[in-house]
Coordinates of C-alpha atoms in Angstrom, one line a residue:
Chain A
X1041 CA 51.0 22.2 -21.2
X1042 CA 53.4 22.4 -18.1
X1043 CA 55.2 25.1 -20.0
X1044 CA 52.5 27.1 -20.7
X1045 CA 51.2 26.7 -17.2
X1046 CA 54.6 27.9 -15.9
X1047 CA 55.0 30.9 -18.1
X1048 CA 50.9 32.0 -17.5
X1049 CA 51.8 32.0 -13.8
X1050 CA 55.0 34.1 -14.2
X1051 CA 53.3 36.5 -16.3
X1052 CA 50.5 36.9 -13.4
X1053 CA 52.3 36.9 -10.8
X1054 CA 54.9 39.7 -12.1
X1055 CA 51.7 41.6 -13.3
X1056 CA 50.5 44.5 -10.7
X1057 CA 46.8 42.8 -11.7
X1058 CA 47.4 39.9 -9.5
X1059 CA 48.8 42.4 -6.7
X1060 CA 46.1 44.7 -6.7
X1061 CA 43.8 41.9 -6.7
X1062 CA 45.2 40.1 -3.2
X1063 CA 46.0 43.5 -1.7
X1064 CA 42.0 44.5 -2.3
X1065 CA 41.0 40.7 -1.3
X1066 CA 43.1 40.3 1.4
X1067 CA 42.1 43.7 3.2
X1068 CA 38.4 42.5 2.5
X1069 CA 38.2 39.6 3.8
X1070 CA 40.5 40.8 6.8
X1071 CA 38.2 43.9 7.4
X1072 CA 34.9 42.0 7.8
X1073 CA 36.1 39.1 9.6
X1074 CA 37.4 41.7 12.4
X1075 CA 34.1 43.9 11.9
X1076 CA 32.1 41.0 12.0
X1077 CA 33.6 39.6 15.3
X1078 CA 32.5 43.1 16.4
X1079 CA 29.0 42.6 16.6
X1080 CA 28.1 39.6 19.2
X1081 CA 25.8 38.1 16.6
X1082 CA 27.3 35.1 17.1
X1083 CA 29.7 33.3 14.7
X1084 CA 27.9 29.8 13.2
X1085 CA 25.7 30.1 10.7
X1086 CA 23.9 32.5 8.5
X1087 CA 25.2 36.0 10.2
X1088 CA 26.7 39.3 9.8
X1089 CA 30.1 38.0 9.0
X1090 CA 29.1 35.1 6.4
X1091 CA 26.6 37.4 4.8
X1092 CA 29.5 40.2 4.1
X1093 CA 32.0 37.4 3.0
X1094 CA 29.8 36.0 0.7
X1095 CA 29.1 39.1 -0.6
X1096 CA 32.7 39.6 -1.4
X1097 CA 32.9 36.8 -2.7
X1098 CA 30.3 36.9 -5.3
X1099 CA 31.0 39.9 -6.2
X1100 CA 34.6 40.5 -6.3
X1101 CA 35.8 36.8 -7.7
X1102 CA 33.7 37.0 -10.9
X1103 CA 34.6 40.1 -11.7
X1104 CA 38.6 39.6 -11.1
X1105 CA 38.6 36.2 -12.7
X1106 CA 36.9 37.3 -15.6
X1107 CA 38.8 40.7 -16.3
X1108 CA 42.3 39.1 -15.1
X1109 CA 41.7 35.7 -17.8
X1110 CA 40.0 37.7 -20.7
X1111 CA 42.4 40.7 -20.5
X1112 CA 45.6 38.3 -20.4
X1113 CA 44.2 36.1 -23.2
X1114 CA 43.2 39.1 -25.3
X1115 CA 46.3 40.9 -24.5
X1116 CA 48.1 38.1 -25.8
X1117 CA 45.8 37.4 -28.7
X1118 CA 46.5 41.5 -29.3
X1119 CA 50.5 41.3 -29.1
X1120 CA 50.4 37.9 -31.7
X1121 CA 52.0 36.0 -28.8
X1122 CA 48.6 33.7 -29.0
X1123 CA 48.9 33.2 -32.7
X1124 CA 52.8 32.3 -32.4
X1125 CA 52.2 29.7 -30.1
X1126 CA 49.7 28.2 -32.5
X1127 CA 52.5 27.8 -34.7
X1128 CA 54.3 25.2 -32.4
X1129 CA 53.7 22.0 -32.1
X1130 CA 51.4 22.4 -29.4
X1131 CA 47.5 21.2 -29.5
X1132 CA 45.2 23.8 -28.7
X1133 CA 44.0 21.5 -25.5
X1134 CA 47.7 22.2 -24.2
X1135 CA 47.3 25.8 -24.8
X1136 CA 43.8 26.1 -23.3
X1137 CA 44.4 23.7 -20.4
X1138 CA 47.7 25.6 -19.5
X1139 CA 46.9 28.5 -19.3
X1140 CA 43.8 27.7 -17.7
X1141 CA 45.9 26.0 -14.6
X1142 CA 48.4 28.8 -14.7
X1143 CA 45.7 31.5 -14.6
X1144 CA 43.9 29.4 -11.4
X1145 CA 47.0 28.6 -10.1
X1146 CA 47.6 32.3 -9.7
X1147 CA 43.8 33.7 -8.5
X1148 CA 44.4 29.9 -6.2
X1149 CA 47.4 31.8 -4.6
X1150 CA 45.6 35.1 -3.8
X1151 CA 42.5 33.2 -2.7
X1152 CA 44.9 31.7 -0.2
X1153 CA 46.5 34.5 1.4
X1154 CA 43.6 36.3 1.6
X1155 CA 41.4 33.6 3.2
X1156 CA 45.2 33.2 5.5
X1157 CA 45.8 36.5 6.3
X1158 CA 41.2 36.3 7.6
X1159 CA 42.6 33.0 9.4
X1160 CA 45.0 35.0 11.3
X1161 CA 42.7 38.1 12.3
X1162 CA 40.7 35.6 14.2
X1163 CA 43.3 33.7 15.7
X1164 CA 45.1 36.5 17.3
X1165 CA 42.1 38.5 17.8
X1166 CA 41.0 34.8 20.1
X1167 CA 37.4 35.2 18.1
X1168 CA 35.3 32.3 18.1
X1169 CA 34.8 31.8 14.2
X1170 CA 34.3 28.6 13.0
X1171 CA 37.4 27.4 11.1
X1172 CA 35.2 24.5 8.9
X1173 CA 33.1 27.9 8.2
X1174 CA 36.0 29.7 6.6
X1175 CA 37.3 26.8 4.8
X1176 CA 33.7 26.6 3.1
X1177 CA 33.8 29.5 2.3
X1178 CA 37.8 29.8 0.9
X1179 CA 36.1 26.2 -1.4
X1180 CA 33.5 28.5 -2.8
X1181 CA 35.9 30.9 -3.7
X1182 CA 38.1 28.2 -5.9
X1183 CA 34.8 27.0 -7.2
X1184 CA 33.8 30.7 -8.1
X1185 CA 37.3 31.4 -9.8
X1186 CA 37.4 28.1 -11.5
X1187 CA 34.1 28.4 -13.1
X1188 CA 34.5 32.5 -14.3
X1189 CA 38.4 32.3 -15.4
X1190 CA 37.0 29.2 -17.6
X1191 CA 34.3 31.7 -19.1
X1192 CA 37.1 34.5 -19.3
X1193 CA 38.9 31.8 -21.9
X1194 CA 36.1 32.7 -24.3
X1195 CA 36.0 35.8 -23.8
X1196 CA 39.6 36.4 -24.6
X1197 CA 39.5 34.0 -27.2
X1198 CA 36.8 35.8 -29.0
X1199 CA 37.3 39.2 -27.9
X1200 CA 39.6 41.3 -31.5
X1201 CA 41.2 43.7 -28.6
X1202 CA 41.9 44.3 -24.3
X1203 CA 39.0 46.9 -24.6
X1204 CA 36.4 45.0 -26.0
X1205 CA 37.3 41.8 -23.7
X1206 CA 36.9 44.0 -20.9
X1207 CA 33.7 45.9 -22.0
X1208 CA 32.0 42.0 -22.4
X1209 CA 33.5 40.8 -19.1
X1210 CA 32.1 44.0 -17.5
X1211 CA 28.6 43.3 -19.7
X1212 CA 28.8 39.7 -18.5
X1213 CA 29.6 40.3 -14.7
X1214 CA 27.2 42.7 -14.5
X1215 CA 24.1 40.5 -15.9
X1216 CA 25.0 37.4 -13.9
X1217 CA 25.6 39.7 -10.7
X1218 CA 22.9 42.5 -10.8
X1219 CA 20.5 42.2 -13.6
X1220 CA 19.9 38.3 -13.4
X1221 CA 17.7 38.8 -10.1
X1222 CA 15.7 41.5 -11.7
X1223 CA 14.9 39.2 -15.0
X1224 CA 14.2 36.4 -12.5
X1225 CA 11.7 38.2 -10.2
X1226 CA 10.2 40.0 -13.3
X1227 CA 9.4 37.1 -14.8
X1228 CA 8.2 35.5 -11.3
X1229 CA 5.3 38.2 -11.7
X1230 CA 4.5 37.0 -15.5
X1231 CA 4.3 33.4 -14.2
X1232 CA 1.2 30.8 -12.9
X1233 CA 2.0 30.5 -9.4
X1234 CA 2.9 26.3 -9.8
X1235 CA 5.4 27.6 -12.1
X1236 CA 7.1 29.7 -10.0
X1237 CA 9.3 27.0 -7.6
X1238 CA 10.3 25.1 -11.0
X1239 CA 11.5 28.4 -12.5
X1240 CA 13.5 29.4 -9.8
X1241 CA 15.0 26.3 -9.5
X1242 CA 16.3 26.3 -12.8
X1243 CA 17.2 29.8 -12.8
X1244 CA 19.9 29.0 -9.9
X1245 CA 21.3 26.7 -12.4
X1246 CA 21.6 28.9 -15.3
X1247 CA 23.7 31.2 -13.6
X1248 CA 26.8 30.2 -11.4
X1249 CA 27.1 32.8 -9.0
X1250 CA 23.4 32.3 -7.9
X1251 CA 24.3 28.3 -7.7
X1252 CA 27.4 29.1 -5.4
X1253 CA 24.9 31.3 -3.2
X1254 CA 22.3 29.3 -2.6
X1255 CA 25.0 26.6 -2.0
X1256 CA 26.7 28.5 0.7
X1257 CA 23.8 29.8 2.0
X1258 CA 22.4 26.0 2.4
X1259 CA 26.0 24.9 3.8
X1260 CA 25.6 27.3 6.7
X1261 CA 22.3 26.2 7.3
X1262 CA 21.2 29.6 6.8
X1263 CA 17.9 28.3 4.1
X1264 CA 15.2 30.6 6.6
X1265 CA 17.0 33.3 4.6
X1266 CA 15.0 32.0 1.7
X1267 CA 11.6 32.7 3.4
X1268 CA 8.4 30.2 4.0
X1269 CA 7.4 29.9 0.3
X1270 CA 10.7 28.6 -1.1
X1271 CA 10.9 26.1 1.7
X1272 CA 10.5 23.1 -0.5
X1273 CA 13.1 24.3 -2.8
X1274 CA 15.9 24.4 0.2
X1275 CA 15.0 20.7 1.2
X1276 CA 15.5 19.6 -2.4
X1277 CA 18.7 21.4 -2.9
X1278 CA 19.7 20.4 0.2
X1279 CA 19.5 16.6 -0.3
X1280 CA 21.7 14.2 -1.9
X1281 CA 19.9 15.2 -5.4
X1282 CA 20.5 18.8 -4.7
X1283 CA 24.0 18.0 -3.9
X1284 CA 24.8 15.8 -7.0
X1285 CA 22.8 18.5 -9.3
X1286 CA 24.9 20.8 -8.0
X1287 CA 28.2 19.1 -8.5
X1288 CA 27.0 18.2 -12.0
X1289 CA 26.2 22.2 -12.8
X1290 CA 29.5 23.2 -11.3
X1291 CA 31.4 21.1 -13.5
X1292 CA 29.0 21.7 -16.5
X1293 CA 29.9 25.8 -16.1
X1294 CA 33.6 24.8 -15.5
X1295 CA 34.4 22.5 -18.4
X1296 CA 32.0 23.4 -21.2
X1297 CA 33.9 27.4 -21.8
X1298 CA 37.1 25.2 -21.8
X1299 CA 35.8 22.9 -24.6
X1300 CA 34.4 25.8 -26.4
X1301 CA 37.7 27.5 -25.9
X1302 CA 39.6 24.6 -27.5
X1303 CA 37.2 24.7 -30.4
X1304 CA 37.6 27.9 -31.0
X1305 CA 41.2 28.1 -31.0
X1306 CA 41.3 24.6 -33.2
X1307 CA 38.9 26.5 -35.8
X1308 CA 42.2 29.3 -36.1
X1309 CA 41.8 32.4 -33.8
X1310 CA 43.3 33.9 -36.8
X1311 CA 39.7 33.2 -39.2
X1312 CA 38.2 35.7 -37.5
X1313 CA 40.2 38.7 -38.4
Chain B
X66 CA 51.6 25.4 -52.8
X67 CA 48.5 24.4 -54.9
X68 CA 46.0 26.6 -55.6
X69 CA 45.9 27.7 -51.9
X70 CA 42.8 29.9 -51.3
X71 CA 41.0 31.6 -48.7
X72 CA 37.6 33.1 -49.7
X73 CA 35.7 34.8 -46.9
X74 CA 32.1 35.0 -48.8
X75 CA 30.8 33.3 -51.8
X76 CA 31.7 36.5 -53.8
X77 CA 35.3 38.0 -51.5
X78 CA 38.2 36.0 -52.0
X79 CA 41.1 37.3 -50.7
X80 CA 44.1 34.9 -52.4
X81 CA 44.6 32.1 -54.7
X82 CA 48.2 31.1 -55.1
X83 CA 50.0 28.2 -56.6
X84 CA 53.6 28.7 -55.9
X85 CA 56.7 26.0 -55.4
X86 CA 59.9 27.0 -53.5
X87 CA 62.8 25.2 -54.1
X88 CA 64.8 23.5 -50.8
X89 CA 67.3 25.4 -49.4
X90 CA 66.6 29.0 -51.6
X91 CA 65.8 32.4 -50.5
X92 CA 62.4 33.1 -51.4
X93 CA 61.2 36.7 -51.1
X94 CA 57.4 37.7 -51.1
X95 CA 56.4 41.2 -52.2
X96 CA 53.3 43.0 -52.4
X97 CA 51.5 45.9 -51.0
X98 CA 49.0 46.8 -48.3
X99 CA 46.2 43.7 -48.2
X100 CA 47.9 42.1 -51.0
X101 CA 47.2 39.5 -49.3
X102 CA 51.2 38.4 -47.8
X103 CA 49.7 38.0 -44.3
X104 CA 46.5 35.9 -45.2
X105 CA 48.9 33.6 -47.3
X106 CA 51.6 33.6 -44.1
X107 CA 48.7 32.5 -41.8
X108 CA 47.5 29.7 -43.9
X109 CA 51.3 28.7 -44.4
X110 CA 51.6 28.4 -40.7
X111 CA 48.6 26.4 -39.7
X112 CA 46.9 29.6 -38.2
X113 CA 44.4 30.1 -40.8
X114 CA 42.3 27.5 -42.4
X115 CA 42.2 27.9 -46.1
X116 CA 39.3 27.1 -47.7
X117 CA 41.1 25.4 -50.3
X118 CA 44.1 24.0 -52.1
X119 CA 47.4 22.6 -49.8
X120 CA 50.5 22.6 -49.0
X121 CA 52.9 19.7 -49.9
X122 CA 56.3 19.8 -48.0
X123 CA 59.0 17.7 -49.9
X124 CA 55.9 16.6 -52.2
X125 CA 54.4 15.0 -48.9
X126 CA 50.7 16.7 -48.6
X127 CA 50.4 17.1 -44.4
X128 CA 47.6 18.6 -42.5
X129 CA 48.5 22.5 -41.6
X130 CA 47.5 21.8 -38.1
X131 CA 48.8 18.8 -37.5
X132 CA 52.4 18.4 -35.1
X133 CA 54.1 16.7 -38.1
X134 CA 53.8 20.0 -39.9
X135 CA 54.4 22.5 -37.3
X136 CA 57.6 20.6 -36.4
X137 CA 58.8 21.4 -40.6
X138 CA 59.2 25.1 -40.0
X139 CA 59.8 28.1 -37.7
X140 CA 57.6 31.9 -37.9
X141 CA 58.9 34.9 -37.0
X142 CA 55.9 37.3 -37.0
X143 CA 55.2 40.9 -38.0
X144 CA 55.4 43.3 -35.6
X145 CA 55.5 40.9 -32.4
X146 CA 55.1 42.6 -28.7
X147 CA 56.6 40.0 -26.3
X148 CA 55.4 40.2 -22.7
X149 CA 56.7 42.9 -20.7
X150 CA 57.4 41.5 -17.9
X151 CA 60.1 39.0 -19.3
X152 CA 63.0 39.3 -19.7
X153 CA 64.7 37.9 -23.1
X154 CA 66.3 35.1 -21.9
X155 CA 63.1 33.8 -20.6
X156 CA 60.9 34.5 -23.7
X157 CA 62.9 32.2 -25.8
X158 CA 64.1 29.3 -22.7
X159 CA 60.1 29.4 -23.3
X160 CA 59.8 28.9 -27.0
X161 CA 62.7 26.4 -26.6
X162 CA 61.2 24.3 -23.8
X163 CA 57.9 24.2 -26.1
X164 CA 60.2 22.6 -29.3
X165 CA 62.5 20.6 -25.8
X166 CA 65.4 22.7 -27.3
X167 CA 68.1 23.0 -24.3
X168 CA 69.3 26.5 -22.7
X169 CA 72.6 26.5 -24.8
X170 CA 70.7 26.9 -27.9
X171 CA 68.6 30.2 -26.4
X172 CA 72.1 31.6 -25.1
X173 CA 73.6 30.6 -29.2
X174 CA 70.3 32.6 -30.8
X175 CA 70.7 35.6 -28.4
X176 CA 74.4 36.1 -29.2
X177 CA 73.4 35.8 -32.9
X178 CA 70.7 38.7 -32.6
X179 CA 73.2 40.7 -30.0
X180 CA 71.0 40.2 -27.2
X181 CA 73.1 38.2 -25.2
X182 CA 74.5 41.0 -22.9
X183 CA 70.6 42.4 -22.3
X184 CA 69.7 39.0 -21.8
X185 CA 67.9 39.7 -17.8
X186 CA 66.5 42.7 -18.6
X187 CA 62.9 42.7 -18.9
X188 CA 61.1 43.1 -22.3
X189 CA 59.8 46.5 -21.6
X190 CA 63.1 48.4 -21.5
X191 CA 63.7 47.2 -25.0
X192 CA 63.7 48.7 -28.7
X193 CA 61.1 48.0 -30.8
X194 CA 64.3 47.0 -32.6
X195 CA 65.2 44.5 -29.7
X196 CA 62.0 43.1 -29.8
X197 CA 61.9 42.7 -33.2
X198 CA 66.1 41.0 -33.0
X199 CA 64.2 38.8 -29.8
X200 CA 61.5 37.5 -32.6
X201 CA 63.9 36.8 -34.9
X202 CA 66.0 34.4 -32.3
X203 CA 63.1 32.9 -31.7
X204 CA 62.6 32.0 -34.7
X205 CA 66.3 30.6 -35.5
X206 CA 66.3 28.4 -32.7
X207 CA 65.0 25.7 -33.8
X208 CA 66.8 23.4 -35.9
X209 CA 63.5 23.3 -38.9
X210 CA 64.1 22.9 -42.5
X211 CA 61.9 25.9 -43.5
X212 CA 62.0 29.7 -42.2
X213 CA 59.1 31.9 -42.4
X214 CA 59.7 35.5 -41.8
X215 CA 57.0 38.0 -42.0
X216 CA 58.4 41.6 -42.5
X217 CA 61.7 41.0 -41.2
X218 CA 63.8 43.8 -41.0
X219 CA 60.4 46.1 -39.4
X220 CA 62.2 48.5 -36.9
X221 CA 65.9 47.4 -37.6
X222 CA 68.3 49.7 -37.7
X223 CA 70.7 49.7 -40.6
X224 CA 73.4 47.7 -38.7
X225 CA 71.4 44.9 -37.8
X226 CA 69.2 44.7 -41.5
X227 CA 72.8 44.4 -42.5
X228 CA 73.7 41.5 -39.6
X229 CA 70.1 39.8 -40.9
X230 CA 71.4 39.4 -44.2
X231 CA 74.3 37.6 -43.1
X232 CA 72.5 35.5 -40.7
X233 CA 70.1 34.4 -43.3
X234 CA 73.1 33.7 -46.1
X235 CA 74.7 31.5 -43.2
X236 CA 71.2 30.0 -43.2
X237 CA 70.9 29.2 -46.5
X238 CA 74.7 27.8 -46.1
X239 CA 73.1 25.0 -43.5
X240 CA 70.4 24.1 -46.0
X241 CA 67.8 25.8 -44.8
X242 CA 64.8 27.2 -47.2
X243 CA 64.0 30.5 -45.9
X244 CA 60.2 32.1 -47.0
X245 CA 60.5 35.7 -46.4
X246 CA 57.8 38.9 -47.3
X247 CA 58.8 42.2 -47.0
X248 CA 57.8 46.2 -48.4
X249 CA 62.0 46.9 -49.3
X250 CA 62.8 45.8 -53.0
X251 CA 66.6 46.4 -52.2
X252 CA 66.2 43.5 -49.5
X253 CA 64.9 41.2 -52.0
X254 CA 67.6 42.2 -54.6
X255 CA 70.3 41.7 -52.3
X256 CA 69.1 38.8 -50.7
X257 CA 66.3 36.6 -52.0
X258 CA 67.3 33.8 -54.9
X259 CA 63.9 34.2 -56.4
X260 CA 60.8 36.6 -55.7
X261 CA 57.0 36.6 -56.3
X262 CA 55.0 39.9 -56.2
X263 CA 51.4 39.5 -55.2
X264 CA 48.9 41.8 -55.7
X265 CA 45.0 41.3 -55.3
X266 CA 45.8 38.2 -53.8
X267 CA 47.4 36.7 -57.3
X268 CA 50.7 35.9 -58.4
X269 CA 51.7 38.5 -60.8
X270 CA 55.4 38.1 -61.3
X271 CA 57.5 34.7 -60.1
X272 CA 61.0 34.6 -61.1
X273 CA 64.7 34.0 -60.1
X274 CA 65.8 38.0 -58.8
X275 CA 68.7 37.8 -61.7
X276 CA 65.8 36.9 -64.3
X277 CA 63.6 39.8 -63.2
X278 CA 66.5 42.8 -62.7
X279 CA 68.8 41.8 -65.7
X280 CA 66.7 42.1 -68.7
X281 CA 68.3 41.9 -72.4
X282 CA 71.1 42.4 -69.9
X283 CA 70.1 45.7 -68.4
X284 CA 69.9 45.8 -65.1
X285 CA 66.2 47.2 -64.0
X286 CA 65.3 47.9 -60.3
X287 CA 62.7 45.6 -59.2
X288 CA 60.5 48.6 -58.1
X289 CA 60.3 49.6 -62.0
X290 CA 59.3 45.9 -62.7
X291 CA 56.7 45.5 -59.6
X292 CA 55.6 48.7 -60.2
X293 CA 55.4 49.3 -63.9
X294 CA 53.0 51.8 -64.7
X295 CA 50.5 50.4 -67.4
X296 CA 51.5 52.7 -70.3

């Protein structure tokens, strides 16, 4: 497994993938933690600044995780270098799990100098961002690229070629990220009104970049964001119960790809072609 | 093998296949396009799960999957892209660390396939040749009883098809049973101690190479006897 960690995180980090990826993180994060010291909204909390980092967060983690683990996995599924290794004596839990470390490993070292580089805009700039708020937010991140490079392992596992791993990550990024909200409040219109707070509980579970937000958003005590009507809901989540829930979820979305993945790969990647 | 099969519907079966090779012999595997060589080379190697029959290795019947196995043979595979931003020496310190084979052993298989010298230069400024040279140390390194090459000599150049055959002779010197398929005839002739041709997934000739090319003794290329046209 240490093997195949090592050689996963060589491949990524020679790759112009994982170069691209920090370069475009980096700058983010960089850009709107100097932008948002700009604006005197103040820095604790629920403002300008967390709103925009969350944002890039969400948005850009899923989507890199997803395209960087699927297209490797694929790639190497593509080339036969997959279906060699399944020819050592190596379980398909070593090869899962190592690759899975190396791949975090690698979007871990990005997340890092990103989040860094942000740490040293605001120290030499002499802004008054909380510190505990970035570090928050750089846990999120890991939490975010641990849970969507385990659901890239399926999708390179199943995906035949790199094209078709990248159309479903794409298909997959974009319902979790941008269609999700529009089922959600679509069916909010459909429902009995005492159905509504239970449904959108359990839709925040069923999709892990909506349980991150609403996580975040809760950490930074920004739950007025959620408006009067979903009041209950943030003093629920908020609690020990909320907490434990979402621990439980968050481990759920991480592990269960990586058993599936293991599954899969015990059942002969090879059966399928 | 006995009566290894792999049937992907109740009506499509791809192969069915009782064969025995002997220790330490050549054995070539002929057969056109979706004979079925590569379903049979997947099952062999634990990479396909057939859907019925086994494989017994020295009459001992061992899960395909299983470490025990896997530690019985080494696979060289058709056609094999290594990642480009390697360079050779680390490809196979790679496939040796996963089998706890040292570094002298990588820097013994890259001399053998003339890829010492290029050793540090990364995968994607070599031949498809290279590569294919690359796969093949990979696949000598480890110290196995049983060799499976798929499509060997794909993309060598005459020189080192000739180089192959005397690495696998020296092969078959140390004891080694080598399982080889391949599209050349005149690689099986020169080479192979026995050969099977499979077509439709069956078994249709399985002989010693002398048996099949010296008939009533006339010698007959194996492409006239593979191919013989029904009249």
């Amino acid at each position: 497994m240490r093997h195949i960690a090592k050689q996963q995180i060589t491949l990524l980090m020679r790759s112009h993938w994982l170069t691209g990826f920090g370069l475009l993180f980096s700058s983010l994060a960089v850009m709107v933690t100097f932008l948002g010291n700009t604006g005197g909204s103040g820095f604790d909390g629920f403002n300008r600044m967390t709103a925009s980092l969350l944002n890039i967060n969400l948005l850009l983690i899923p989507l890199l995780s997803l395209l960087i683990g699927s297209l490797f996995l694929s790639g190497e599924k593509e080339d036969r270098g997959l279906l060699l290794l399944l020819t050592y004596p190596v379980s398909p839990w070593s090869v899962i799990i190592g690759k899975y470390i190396g791949l975090f490993v690698a979007v871990w070292s990005v997340l890092t100098f990103g989040y860094g580089a942000a740490l040293l805009v605001i120290f030499f700039s002499g802004a008054g961002v909380s510190v505990s708020l970035l570090f928050l937010f750089y846990l999120y991140s890991l939490m975010l690229a641990a849970i969507f490079l385990s659901l890239s392992l399926v999708i390179g596992i199943f995906a035949k070629s790199r094209f078709q791993a990248l159309g479903i990550s794409l298909i997959i990024w974009a319902f979790l990220v941008l269609f999700y909200e529009f089922l959600i409040m679509g069916l909010s219109l459909l429902l009995w009104k005492q159905w509504l707070l239970p449904m959108l509980t359990v839709s925040i579970f069923l999709n892990p970049i909506e349980l991150i937000r609403v996580q975040s958003i809760l950490s930074l005590d920004g739950a007025t964001v959620f408006g009067p009507r979903l009041y209950d809901l943030t003093i629920w989540a908020d609690g020990v119960t909320g907490k434990t829930l979402f621990i439980f979820a968050f481990l759920l979305w991480m592990l269960l790809p990586v058993i599936f993945s293991v599954y899969r790969l015990k059942r002969g990647v090879a059966d399928e072609e | 093998m006995e009566g290894l099969s792999k049937h992907y519907s109740a009506t499509k079966k791809v192969i069915d296949i009782h064969l025995v090779i002997n220790k330490s012999e050549i054995f070539a595997l002929c057969g056109g396009n979706g004979a079925g060589k590569s379903t049979l080379i997947k099952m062999l190697t634990g990479m396909m799960k057939p859907t019925t029959g086994k494989v017994l290795l020295e009459g001992r019947d061992l899960d395909l999957r299983s470490h025990e196995y896997k530690k019985q043979f080494s696979y060289m595979p058709d056609e094999m892209l290594f990642p480009r931003h390697l360079t050779g020496r680390e490809v196979l310190a790679f496939f040796a660390r996963l089998r706890g084979i040292g570094d002298d052993k990588v820097n013994d298989a890259l001399q053998q396939v003339g890829l010492f010298e290029v050793r540090d230069t990364q995968i994607k400024h070599y031949s498809k040749g290279m590569q294919q040279r690359l796969s093949l140390a990979q696949a000598l390194l480890p110290d196995v009883p049983l060799r499976i090459l798929d499509e060997p000599t794909n993309g060598l150049d005459p020189f080192w098809v000739f180089r192959f055959k005397e690495i696998i002779q020296e092969e078959k010197r140390q004891g080694k049973t080598i399982f080889f398929t391949t599209h050349i005839l005149s690689l099986v002739e020169e080479l192979a101690d026995r050969a099977a041709f499979l077509e439709e997934g069956q078994l249709k000739l399985c002989d010693t190479v002398d048996s099949l090319v010296h008939q009533n003794g006339i010698y007959i290329p194996l492409e006239k006897i593979f191919f013989k046209s029904p009249s």
